Coordinates of N, CA, C and O in Angstrom, one line a residue:
M1 N 5.2 -7.3 -68.0 CA 5.7 -6.2 -68.8 C 6.3 -5.2 -67.8 O 5.8 -4.9 -66.8
D2 N 7.4 -4.7 -68.2 CA 8.1 -3.7 -67.5 C 7.7 -2.3 -68.0 O 8.2 -1.8 -69.0
L3 N 6.9 -1.6 -67.2 CA 6.4 -0.3 -67.7 C 7.5 0.7 -67.7 O 7.5 1.6 -68.5
Q4 N 8.4 0.6 -66.7 CA 9.5 1.6 -66.7 C 10.3 1.5 -68.0 O 10.7 2.5 -68.7
A5 N 10.6 0.3 -68.4 CA 11.4 0.0 -69.7 C 10.6 0.4 -70.9 O 11.1 0.9 -71.9
R6 N 9.2 0.2 -70.9 CA 8.4 0.6 -72.0 C 8.6 2.0 -72.5 O 8.7 2.3 -73.7
Y7 N 8.7 2.9 -71.5 CA 8.9 4.3 -71.9 C 10.3 4.7 -72.1 O 10.6 5.8 -72.5
R8 N 11.2 3.7 -72.0 CA 12.6 4.0 -72.3 C 13.2 3.1 -73.4 O 14.4 3.0 -73.5
V9 N 12.3 2.6 -74.3 CA 12.8 1.7 -75.3 C 13.8 2.4 -76.2 O 14.9 1.8 -76.5
P10 N 13.6 3.6 -76.7 CA 14.6 4.2 -77.5 C 15.9 4.4 -76.8 O 17.0 4.2 -77.3
A11 N 15.9 4.9 -75.5 CA 17.1 5.1 -74.8 C 17.8 3.7 -74.5 O 19.1 3.7 -74.6
L12 N 17.1 2.7 -74.2 CA 17.7 1.4 -73.9 C 18.3 0.8 -75.2 O 19.3 0.2 -75.2
T13 N 17.6 1.1 -76.3 CA 18.1 0.6 -77.6 C 19.4 1.3 -77.9 O 20.4 0.7 -78.3
G14 N 19.5 2.6 -77.7 CA 20.7 3.4 -77.9 C 21.8 2.9 -77.0 O 23.0 2.7 -77.4
L15 N 21.5 2.6 -75.7 CA 22.6 2.2 -74.8 C 23.1 0.8 -75.2 O 24.3 0.6 -75.2
L16 N 22.2 -0.2 -75.5 CA 22.6 -1.5 -75.9 C 23.5 -1.5 -77.2 O 24.4 -2.2 -77.3
T17 N 23.1 -0.6 -78.1 CA 23.8 -0.4 -79.3 C 25.2 0.1 -79.1 O 26.2 -0.4 -79.6
V18 N 25.3 1.1 -78.3 CA 26.6 1.7 -78.0 C 27.5 0.7 -77.3 O 28.7 0.6 -77.7
V19 N 27.0 0.0 -76.4 CA 27.8 -1.0 -75.7 C 28.3 -2.1 -76.7 O 29.4 -2.5 -76.7
S20 N 27.3 -2.6 -77.5 CA 27.7 -3.7 -78.4 C 28.7 -3.2 -79.4 O 29.7 -3.9 -79.7
L21 N 28.5 -2.0 -80.0 CA 29.5 -1.5 -81.0 C 30.8 -1.2 -80.4 O 31.8 -1.4 -81.0
A22 N 30.8 -0.7 -79.1 CA 32.1 -0.4 -78.5 C 32.9 -1.7 -78.2 O 34.1 -1.7 -78.4
L23 N 32.2 -2.8 -77.9 CA 32.8 -4.0 -77.7 C 33.4 -4.5 -79.0 O 34.6 -5.0 -79.1
V24 N 32.6 -4.5 -80.1 CA 33.1 -4.9 -81.4 C 34.3 -4.1 -81.9 O 35.3 -4.7 -82.3
F25 N 34.1 -2.8 -81.9 CA 35.2 -2.0 -82.4 C 36.4 -2.0 -81.5 O 37.6 -1.9 -81.9
G26 N 36.2 -2.1 -80.2 CA 37.3 -2.3 -79.2 C 38.1 -3.5 -79.5 O 39.3 -3.5 -79.5
A27 N 37.4 -4.6 -79.8 CA 38.1 -5.9 -80.1 C 38.8 -5.8 -81.4 O 40.0 -6.2 -81.5
V28 N 38.1 -5.3 -82.5 CA 38.8 -5.2 -83.8 C 40.0 -4.2 -83.8 O 41.0 -4.5 -84.4
L29 N 39.9 -3.2 -83.1 CA 40.9 -2.2 -83.1 C 42.0 -2.4 -82.0 O 42.9 -1.7 -81.8
G30 N 41.9 -3.5 -81.3 CA 42.9 -3.9 -80.3 C 42.8 -3.1 -79.0 O 43.8 -3.2 -78.2
A31 N 41.7 -2.5 -78.7 CA 41.6 -1.7 -77.5 C 41.3 -2.6 -76.3 O 41.5 -2.1 -75.1
I32 N 40.8 -3.8 -76.5 CA 40.6 -4.7 -75.4 C 41.9 -5.5 -75.2 O 42.3 -6.2 -76.1
P33 N 42.5 -5.4 -74.0 CA 43.7 -6.1 -73.8 C 43.5 -7.6 -73.9 O 42.6 -8.2 -73.3
R34 N 44.5 -8.3 -74.5 CA 44.4 -9.8 -74.6 C 44.5 -10.4 -73.2 O 43.9 -11.5 -73.0
S35 N 45.2 -9.8 -72.3 CA 45.3 -10.3 -71.0 C 44.0 -10.3 -70.2 O 43.9 -11.0 -69.2
A36 N 43.0 -9.6 -70.7 CA 41.7 -9.6 -70.0 C 40.9 -10.9 -70.2 O 39.9 -11.1 -69.5
L37 N 41.3 -11.7 -71.2 CA 40.6 -12.9 -71.5 C 41.5 -14.1 -71.3 O 42.7 -14.1 -71.4
P38 N 40.9 -15.2 -70.9 CA 41.7 -16.5 -70.7 C 42.1 -17.0 -72.1 O 41.4 -16.8 -73.1
A39 N 43.3 -17.5 -72.1 CA 43.9 -18.1 -73.3 C 43.2 -19.3 -73.7 O 42.6 -20.0 -72.8
A40 N 43.2 -19.6 -75.0 CA 42.6 -20.9 -75.5 C 43.6 -21.5 -76.4 O 44.4 -20.9 -77.0
P41 N 43.5 -22.9 -76.5 CA 44.4 -23.5 -77.5 C 44.2 -23.0 -78.9 O 43.1 -22.6 -79.2
A42 N 45.2 -23.1 -79.7 CA 45.1 -22.7 -81.1 C 44.0 -23.5 -81.8 O 43.3 -22.9 -82.7
S43 N 43.8 -24.7 -81.5 CA 42.7 -25.5 -82.1 C 41.3 -24.9 -81.8 O 40.5 -24.9 -82.7
V44 N 41.1 -24.4 -80.6 CA 39.8 -23.8 -80.3 C 39.7 -22.5 -81.0 O 38.6 -22.2 -81.6
L45 N 40.7 -21.6 -81.0 CA 40.6 -20.4 -81.7 C 40.4 -20.6 -83.2 O 39.7 -19.9 -83.9
G46 N 41.1 -21.6 -83.8 CA 40.9 -22.0 -85.2 C 39.6 -22.5 -85.5 O 39.1 -22.3 -86.7
A47 N 38.9 -23.1 -84.6 CA 37.5 -23.6 -84.8 C 36.4 -22.6 -84.8 O 35.3 -22.8 -85.3
I48 N 36.7 -21.4 -84.1 CA 35.7 -20.4 -83.9 C 35.1 -19.9 -85.3 O 33.9 -19.8 -85.4
P49 N 35.9 -19.6 -86.3 CA 35.2 -19.1 -87.5 C 34.3 -20.1 -88.1 O 33.2 -19.8 -88.6
H50 N 34.7 -21.4 -88.1 CA 33.8 -22.5 -88.6 C 32.5 -22.6 -87.8 O 31.5 -22.8 -88.3
A51 N 32.7 -22.6 -86.4 CA 31.5 -22.6 -85.6 C 30.6 -21.4 -85.8 O 29.4 -21.6 -85.9
N52 N 31.2 -20.3 -86.0 CA 30.4 -19.1 -86.3 C 29.6 -19.2 -87.6 O 28.6 -18.6 -87.7
A53 N 30.2 -19.8 -88.6 CA 29.5 -20.0 -89.9 C 28.3 -20.9 -89.6 O 27.2 -20.6 -90.2
V54 N 28.5 -21.9 -88.8 CA 27.3 -22.8 -88.5 C 26.3 -22.0 -87.7 O 25.1 -22.1 -88.0
V55 N 26.7 -21.2 -86.7 CA 25.8 -20.4 -85.9 C 25.0 -19.5 -86.8 O 23.8 -19.3 -86.7
S56 N 25.7 -18.8 -87.8 CA 25.1 -17.9 -88.7 C 24.0 -18.6 -89.6 O 22.9 -18.1 -89.8
A57 N 24.4 -19.8 -90.1 CA 23.4 -20.6 -90.9 C 22.2 -20.9 -90.0 O 21.0 -20.8 -90.5
L58 N 22.4 -21.3 -88.8 CA 21.3 -21.7 -87.9 C 20.4 -20.4 -87.7 O 19.2 -20.5 -87.6
A59 N 21.1 -19.3 -87.5 CA 20.3 -18.0 -87.3 C 19.5 -17.6 -88.5 O 18.4 -17.2 -88.3
I60 N 20.0 -17.9 -89.7 CA 19.3 -17.6 -90.9 C 18.0 -18.5 -90.8 O 16.9 -18.0 -91.1
G61 N 18.2 -19.7 -90.5 CA 17.0 -20.6 -90.4 C 16.0 -20.2 -89.4 O 14.8 -20.2 -89.6
T62 N 16.4 -19.8 -88.2 CA 15.5 -19.3 -87.2 C 14.8 -18.0 -87.5 O 13.6 -17.8 -87.2
I63 N 15.5 -17.1 -88.2 CA 14.9 -15.9 -88.6 C 13.8 -16.1 -89.7 O 12.7 -15.6 -89.6
V64 N 14.2 -16.9 -90.7 CA 13.2 -17.3 -91.7 C 12.0 -18.0 -91.1 O 10.8 -17.7 -91.4
G65 N 12.3 -18.9 -90.2 CA 11.2 -19.6 -89.5 C 10.3 -18.7 -88.7 O 9.1 -18.8 -88.7
G66 N 10.9 -17.7 -88.0 CA 10.2 -16.7 -87.2 C 9.3 -15.8 -88.1 O 8.2 -15.5 -87.7
V67 N 9.8 -15.4 -89.2 CA 9.0 -14.6 -90.2 C 7.9 -15.4 -90.7 O 6.7 -14.9 -90.7
R68 N 8.1 -16.6 -91.1 CA 7.0 -17.5 -91.6 C 6.0 -17.7 -90.5 O 4.8 -17.7 -90.7
A69 N 6.4 -17.9 -89.2 CA 5.5 -18.2 -88.1 C 4.5 -17.0 -87.9 O 3.3 -17.2 -87.7
I70 N 5.1 -15.8 -87.9 CA 4.2 -14.6 -87.7 C 3.3 -14.4 -88.9 O 2.2 -13.9 -88.7
R71 N 3.8 -14.7 -90.1 CA 2.9 -14.5 -91.2 C 1.7 -15.5 -91.1 O 0.6 -15.2 -91.7
R72 N 1.9 -16.6 -90.5 CA 0.8 -17.6 -90.3 C 0.0 -17.4 -89.0 O -0.8 -18.1 -88.7
G73 N 0.4 -16.3 -88.3 CA -0.3 -16.0 -87.1 C 0.1 -16.8 -85.8 O -0.5 -16.7 -84.8
N74 N 1.2 -17.5 -85.9 CA 1.7 -18.3 -84.8 C 2.7 -17.5 -84.0 O 3.9 -17.5 -84.1
V75 N 2.1 -16.7 -83.1 CA 2.9 -15.7 -82.3 C 3.9 -16.5 -81.3 O 5.0 -16.0 -81.2
S76 N 3.4 -17.5 -80.7 CA 4.3 -18.3 -79.8 C 5.5 -18.8 -80.5 O 6.6 -18.7 -80.0
R77 N 5.3 -19.4 -81.7 CA 6.4 -20.0 -82.4 C 7.4 -18.8 -82.9 O 8.6 -18.9 -82.9
H78 N 6.8 -17.7 -83.3 CA 7.5 -16.6 -83.8 C 8.4 -16.1 -82.6 O 9.6 -15.9 -82.9
R79 N 7.9 -15.9 -81.5 CA 8.6 -15.5 -80.3 C 9.8 -16.4 -80.0 O 10.9 -16.0 -79.8
K80 N 9.5 -17.7 -80.0 CA 10.6 -18.7 -79.7 C 11.7 -18.6 -80.7 O 12.9 -18.7 -80.4
L81 N 11.3 -18.6 -82.0 CA 12.3 -18.5 -83.0 C 13.1 -17.3 -83.0 O 14.3 -17.3 -83.2
M82 N 12.5 -16.1 -82.8 CA 13.2 -14.9 -82.8 C 14.1 -14.8 -81.5 O 15.2 -14.2 -81.6
L83 N 13.7 -15.3 -80.4 CA 14.5 -15.3 -79.2 C 15.7 -16.3 -79.5 O 16.8 -16.0 -79.1
S84 N 15.5 -17.4 -80.2 CA 16.5 -18.3 -80.6 C 17.5 -17.6 -81.5 O 18.7 -17.7 -81.4
S85 N 17.0 -16.8 -82.4 CA 17.8 -16.0 -83.3 C 18.7 -15.1 -82.6 O 19.9 -14.9 -82.8
F86 N 18.1 -14.4 -81.6 CA 18.9 -13.5 -80.8 C 20.0 -14.2 -79.9 O 21.1 -13.8 -79.8
G87 N 19.6 -15.4 -79.4 CA 20.6 -16.2 -78.7 C 21.7 -16.6 -79.6 O 22.9 -16.6 -79.1
L88 N 21.4 -17.0 -80.8 CA 22.5 -17.4 -81.7 C 23.4 -16.2 -82.1 O 24.6 -16.3 -82.2
F89 N 22.7 -15.0 -82.2 CA 23.5 -13.8 -82.5 C 24.4 -13.5 -81.3 O 25.6 -13.2 -81.5
A90 N 23.9 -13.7 -80.1 CA 24.8 -13.4 -78.9 C 25.9 -14.4 -78.8 O 27.1 -14.0 -78.5
L91 N 25.7 -15.7 -79.1 CA 26.7 -16.7 -79.2 C 27.8 -16.3 -80.2 O 29.0 -16.4 -80.0
F92 N 27.3 -16.0 -81.4 CA 28.2 -15.5 -82.5 C 29.1 -14.4 -82.0 O 30.3 -14.4 -82.2
L93 N 28.4 -13.4 -81.4 CA 29.2 -12.2 -81.0 C 30.2 -12.5 -79.9 O 31.4 -12.0 -80.0
V94 N 29.9 -13.3 -78.9 CA 30.8 -13.7 -77.9 C 32.0 -14.4 -78.5 O 33.2 -14.1 -78.2
L95 N 31.8 -15.4 -79.4 CA 32.8 -16.2 -80.0 C 33.7 -15.2 -80.9 O 34.9 -15.3 -80.9
Y96 N 33.0 -14.4 -81.7 CA 33.8 -13.5 -82.5 C 34.6 -12.5 -81.7 O 35.8 -12.4 -82.0
L97 N 34.1 -11.9 -80.7 CA 34.8 -11.0 -79.9 C 36.0 -11.7 -79.2 O 37.1 -11.1 -79.1
Y98 N 35.8 -12.9 -78.7 CA 36.9 -13.6 -78.1 C 38.0 -13.8 -79.0 O 39.2 -13.5 -78.7
R99 N 37.7 -14.4 -80.2 CA 38.8 -14.7 -81.2 C 39.5 -13.4 -81.7 O 40.7 -13.3 -81.8
I100 N 38.7 -12.4 -82.0 CA 39.3 -11.2 -82.5 C 40.1 -10.5 -81.5 O 41.2 -9.9 -81.8
T101 N 39.7 -10.5 -80.2 CA 40.5 -9.9 -79.2 C 41.9 -10.6 -79.0 O 42.9 -10.0 -78.9
L102 N 41.9 -11.9 -79.1 CA 43.1 -12.7 -79.0 C 44.0 -12.7 -80.2 O 45.2 -12.8 -80.1
E103 N 43.4 -12.8 -81.4 CA 44.1 -12.9 -82.6 C 44.1 -11.8 -83.6 O 44.9 -11.7 -84.5
G104 N 43.1 -10.9 -83.4 CA 42.9 -9.8 -84.4 C 42.2 -10.3 -85.6 O 41.9 -11.5 -85.8
P105 N 41.8 -9.4 -86.5 CA 41.1 -9.8 -87.7 C 41.9 -10.7 -88.7 O 43.1 -10.7 -88.7
T106 N 41.2 -11.5 -89.4 CA 41.8 -12.5 -90.3 C 42.2 -11.7 -91.6 O 41.4 -11.0 -92.2
D107 N 43.4 -11.9 -92.1 CA 43.8 -11.3 -93.3 C 43.2 -12.0 -94.5 O 43.2 -13.3 -94.5
F108 N 42.9 -11.3 -95.6 CA 42.5 -11.9 -96.8 C 43.7 -12.4 -97.6 O 44.6 -11.6 -97.8
T109 N 43.7 -13.6 -98.0 CA 44.9 -14.2 -98.6 C 44.7 -14.4 -100.1 O 45.6 -15.0 -100.8
G110 N 43.6 -14.0 -100.7 CA 43.3 -14.2 -102.1 C 44.1 -13.1 -102.9 O 44.8 -12.3 -102.4
P111 N 43.8 -13.1 -104.2 CA 44.5 -12.1 -105.1 C 44.1 -10.7 -104.7 O 43.0 -10.4 -104.3
S112 N 45.1 -9.8 -104.8 CA 44.9 -8.4 -104.4 C 43.8 -7.7 -105.2 O 43.1 -6.9 -104.7
V113 N 43.7 -8.1 -106.5 CA 42.6 -7.4 -107.3 C 41.2 -7.8 -106.8 O 40.3 -7.0 -106.7
V114 N 41.1 -9.1 -106.3 CA 39.8 -9.5 -105.7 C 39.6 -8.8 -104.4 O 38.5 -8.4 -104.1
E115 N 40.7 -8.7 -103.6 CA 40.6 -8.0 -102.3 C 40.1 -6.6 -102.5 O 39.2 -6.1 -101.8
T116 N 40.8 -5.9 -103.4 CA 40.5 -4.5 -103.6 C 39.1 -4.2 -104.2 O 38.4 -3.3 -103.7
Y117 N 38.7 -5.0 -105.2 CA 37.5 -4.6 -105.9 C 36.3 -5.5 -105.6 O 35.2 -5.2 -106.0
F118 N 36.5 -6.5 -104.8 CA 35.3 -7.3 -104.4 C 35.3 -7.5 -102.9 O 34.3 -7.2 -102.3
Y119 N 36.3 -8.1 -102.3 CA 36.2 -8.5 -100.9 C 36.0 -7.3 -100.0 O 35.1 -7.3 -99.1
L120 N 36.9 -6.3 -100.1 CA 36.8 -5.1 -99.2 C 35.5 -4.4 -99.4 O 34.8 -4.0 -98.3
P121 N 35.0 -4.1 -100.6 CA 33.6 -3.5 -100.7 C 32.5 -4.4 -100.1 O 31.6 -3.9 -99.4
F122 N 32.6 -5.7 -100.4 CA 31.6 -6.6 -99.9 C 31.7 -6.6 -98.3 O 30.6 -6.6 -97.7
L123 N 32.9 -6.7 -97.8 CA 33.0 -6.6 -96.3 C 32.5 -5.3 -95.7 O 31.8 -5.4 -94.7
A124 N 32.7 -4.2 -96.4 CA 32.2 -2.9 -95.9 C 30.7 -2.9 -95.9 O 30.1 -2.4 -94.9
V125 N 30.1 -3.4 -96.9 CA 28.6 -3.5 -96.9 C 28.1 -4.4 -95.8 O 27.1 -4.1 -95.1
H126 N 28.8 -5.5 -95.6 CA 28.4 -6.5 -94.5 C 28.5 -5.8 -93.2 O 27.6 -5.9 -92.4
I127 N 29.6 -5.1 -92.9 CA 29.8 -4.4 -91.7 C 28.7 -3.3 -91.5 O 28.1 -3.2 -90.4
L128 N 28.5 -2.5 -92.5 CA 27.5 -1.5 -92.4 C 26.1 -2.0 -92.1 O 25.4 -1.5 -91.2
L129 N 25.7 -3.1 -92.8 CA 24.4 -3.7 -92.5 C 24.3 -4.3 -91.1 O 23.3 -4.1 -90.4
A130 N 25.4 -4.8 -90.6 CA 25.4 -5.4 -89.3 C 25.3 -4.2 -88.3 O 24.6 -4.4 -87.3
I131 N 26.0 -3.1 -88.5 CA 25.9 -2.0 -87.6 C 24.5 -1.4 -87.6 O 23.9 -1.1 -86.5
I132 N 23.8 -1.4 -88.7 CA 22.4 -0.9 -88.8 C 21.5 -1.9 -88.2 O 20.5 -1.5 -87.5
A133 N 21.7 -3.2 -88.3 CA 20.8 -4.2 -87.8 C 20.8 -4.2 -86.3 O 19.8 -4.5 -85.7
I134 N 21.9 -3.9 -85.7 CA 22.0 -4.0 -84.2 C 21.0 -3.2 -83.5 O 20.2 -3.7 -82.7
P135 N 20.8 -1.9 -83.8 CA 19.8 -1.1 -83.0 C 18.4 -1.6 -83.5 O 17.5 -1.6 -82.6
A136 N 18.2 -2.0 -84.7 CA 16.9 -2.4 -85.2 C 16.5 -3.7 -84.4 O 15.3 -3.8 -83.9
V137 N 17.4 -4.6 -84.2 CA 17.1 -5.8 -83.5 C 16.8 -5.5 -82.0 O 15.8 -6.0 -81.4
Y138 N 17.6 -4.7 -81.4 CA 17.4 -4.4 -80.0 C 16.0 -3.7 -79.8 O 15.3 -4.0 -78.9
Y139 N 15.7 -2.7 -80.7 CA 14.5 -2.0 -80.6 C 13.3 -2.9 -80.7 O 12.3 -2.9 -79.9
V140 N 13.3 -3.9 -81.7 CA 12.2 -4.8 -81.8 C 12.0 -5.7 -80.6 O 10.9 -6.0 -80.1
L141 N 13.2 -6.2 -80.1 CA 13.1 -7.1 -79.0 C 12.6 -6.4 -77.7 O 11.9 -6.9 -76.9
L142 N 13.1 -5.1 -77.6 CA 12.6 -4.4 -76.4 C 11.1 -4.0 -76.5 O 10.4 -4.1 -75.5
L143 N 10.6 -3.7 -77.7 CA 9.2 -3.6 -77.8 C 8.4 -4.8 -77.5 O 7.4 -4.8 -76.7
A144 N 8.9 -6.0 -77.9 CA 8.3 -7.3 -77.7 C 8.3 -7.6 -76.2 O 7.4 -8.2 -75.6
Y145 N 9.4 -7.2 -75.5 CA 9.5 -7.4 -74.1 C 8.6 -6.5 -73.2 O 8.1 -6.9 -72.2
T146 N 8.4 -5.3 -73.7 CA 7.7 -4.3 -72.8 C 6.2 -4.1 -73.1 O 5.6 -3.4 -72.4
Y147 N 5.8 -4.8 -74.2 CA 4.3 -4.6 -74.5 C 3.7 -6.0 -74.5 O 4.3 -7.0 -74.9
P148 N 2.4 -6.1 -74.1 CA 1.7 -7.4 -74.2 C 1.6 -7.7 -75.7 O 1.5 -6.8 -76.6
V149 N 1.5 -9.0 -76.1 CA 1.3 -9.4 -77.5 C 0.1 -8.7 -78.1 O 0.2 -8.3 -79.3
S150 N -1.0 -8.5 -77.4 CA -2.2 -7.9 -77.9 C -1.9 -6.4 -78.4 O -2.6 -5.9 -79.3
E151 N -1.0 -5.8 -77.8 CA -0.7 -4.4 -78.1 C 0.4 -4.2 -79.1 O 0.6 -3.1 -79.7
L152 N 1.2 -5.2 -79.4 CA 2.3 -5.1 -80.3 C 1.9 -4.6 -81.7 O 2.7 -3.8 -82.3
P153 N 0.8 -5.0 -82.3 CA 0.4 -4.6 -83.6 C 0.2 -3.0 -83.7 O 0.4 -2.4 -84.8
S154 N -0.1 -2.4 -82.6 CA -0.2 -0.9 -82.6 C 1.1 -0.2 -82.3 O 1.1 1.0 -82.2
T155 N 2.2 -0.9 -82.2 CA 3.5 -0.3 -82.0 C 4.3 -0.4 -83.3 O 3.8 -0.8 -84.3
N156 N 5.5 0.1 -83.2 CA 6.4 0.0 -84.4 C 6.9 -1.4 -84.6 O 7.7 -1.7 -85.5
H157 N 6.6 -2.4 -83.7 CA 7.1 -3.7 -83.8 C 7.0 -4.4 -85.1 O 8.0 -4.9 -85.7
P158 N 5.8 -4.4 -85.7 CA 5.7 -5.1 -87.0 C 6.5 -4.5 -88.1 O 7.2 -5.2 -88.9
R159 N 6.5 -3.1 -88.2 CA 7.3 -2.5 -89.3 C 8.8 -2.6 -89.0 O 9.6 -3.0 -89.9
A160 N 9.2 -2.3 -87.8 CA 10.6 -2.4 -87.4 C 11.1 -3.8 -87.5 O 12.3 -4.1 -87.8
G161 N 10.2 -4.8 -87.2 CA 10.6 -6.2 -87.2 C 10.9 -6.7 -88.6 O 11.8 -7.4 -88.8
K162 N 10.1 -6.2 -89.6 CA 10.4 -6.5 -91.0 C 11.8 -6.0 -91.4 O 12.6 -6.7 -92.0
L163 N 12.1 -4.8 -91.0 CA 13.4 -4.2 -91.3 C 14.5 -4.9 -90.6 O 15.5 -5.3 -91.2
A164 N 14.3 -5.2 -89.3 CA 15.4 -5.9 -88.5 C 15.6 -7.3 -89.1 O 16.8 -7.7 -89.3
A165 N 14.5 -8.0 -89.4 CA 14.7 -9.4 -89.9 C 15.4 -9.3 -91.3 O 16.3 -10.2 -91.5
G166 N 15.1 -8.4 -92.1 CA 15.7 -8.3 -93.4 C 17.2 -8.0 -93.3 O 18.0 -8.6 -94.0
L167 N 17.5 -7.0 -92.5 CA 18.9 -6.6 -92.3 C 19.7 -7.8 -91.7 O 20.8 -8.0 -92.1
W168 N 19.1 -8.4 -90.7 CA 19.7 -9.6 -90.0 C 20.0 -10.7 -91.0 O 21.1 -11.2 -91.0
L169 N 19.0 -11.0 -91.8 CA 19.2 -12.1 -92.8 C 20.3 -11.7 -93.8 O 21.2 -12.6 -94.1
I170 N 20.3 -10.5 -94.3 CA 21.4 -10.1 -95.3 C 22.7 -10.1 -94.6 O 23.7 -10.6 -95.2
S171 N 22.8 -9.6 -93.4 CA 24.1 -9.5 -92.7 C 24.6 -10.9 -92.4 O 25.8 -11.2 -92.7
F172 N 23.8 -11.8 -91.9 CA 24.3 -13.2 -91.6 C 24.7 -13.9 -92.9 O 25.7 -14.6 -93.0
S173 N 23.9 -13.7 -94.0 CA 24.2 -14.3 -95.3 C 25.6 -13.8 -95.8 O 26.4 -14.5 -96.3
M174 N 25.8 -12.5 -95.7 CA 27.0 -11.9 -96.2 C 28.2 -12.3 -95.3 O 29.3 -12.5 -95.8
G175 N 27.9 -12.5 -94.0 CA 28.9 -13.0 -93.1 C 29.4 -14.4 -93.5 O 30.6 -14.7 -93.5
I176 N 28.5 -15.2 -93.9 CA 28.9 -16.6 -94.4 C 29.7 -16.5 -95.7 O 30.7 -17.2 -95.9
A177 N 29.3 -15.5 -96.6 CA 30.1 -15.3 -97.8 C 31.5 -14.8 -97.5 O 32.5 -15.3 -98.1
V178 N 31.7 -13.9 -96.5 CA 33.0 -13.5 -96.0 C 33.8 -14.7 -95.5 O 35.0 -14.8 -95.8
Y179 N 33.1 -15.5 -94.7 CA 33.8 -16.7 -94.1 C 34.3 -17.6 -95.3 O 35.4 -18.0 -95.2
A180 N 33.4 -17.8 -96.3 CA 33.8 -18.6 -97.4 C 35.1 -18.0 -98.1 O 36.0 -18.8 -98.5
M181 N 35.1 -16.7 -98.3 CA 36.2 -16.1 -99.0 C 37.5 -16.2 -98.1 O 38.6 -16.4 -98.7
L182 N 37.4 -16.1 -96.8 CA 38.6 -16.2 -96.0 C 39.1 -17.6 -95.7 O 40.3 -17.8 -95.6
Y183 N 38.1 -18.6 -95.6 CA 38.5 -19.9 -95.1 C 38.3 -21.0 -96.1 O 38.9 -22.1 -95.9
L184 N 37.5 -20.8 -97.1 CA 37.2 -21.9 -98.0 C 37.7 -21.7 -99.4 O 38.2 -22.7 -100.0
I185 N 37.7 -20.5 -99.9 CA 38.1 -20.2 -101.2 C 39.6 -19.9 -101.3 O 40.3 -20.5 -102.2
W186 N 40.1 -19.1 -100.4 CA 41.5 -18.7 -100.4 C 42.2 -19.1 -99.2 O 41.8 -19.1 -98.1

């Protein structure tokens, strides 16, 4: 356990959150120059949204499995599944940032009435939940990293973990629905 980090969990959570959100908003708003990244063939860029949908579905499975494991008292399995969830999230984020930096956000091609009254509000809620989930996930992971397992029940880890897992599940699920609207339905 890293005692220095233990006393800096809120500050580290804030730092990681700011860096993550700066990268996402920088990519979405075009602040990251395309020349900063190596080019990829169109087929690779085109495959990223589909790969990210699979990664999201896998993350949903590992999060649900992690929640079930801890409810059954299997701390080791819980830890492995939640670290796998974070790894999947990191993979998703790298792929998403790469594609968005090179190509920009995908336009909605469905009916404008659907875009205005369903897609955009749905997307806004998805984005808001993802933004809220990021610090919750970092906070829970940092607590798990800086405290021995025996002490975690006396920290905010159990409560914050429920919130983080719930937000993560909803955000990943909504992300798959956004994917379906952009690539499967319209």
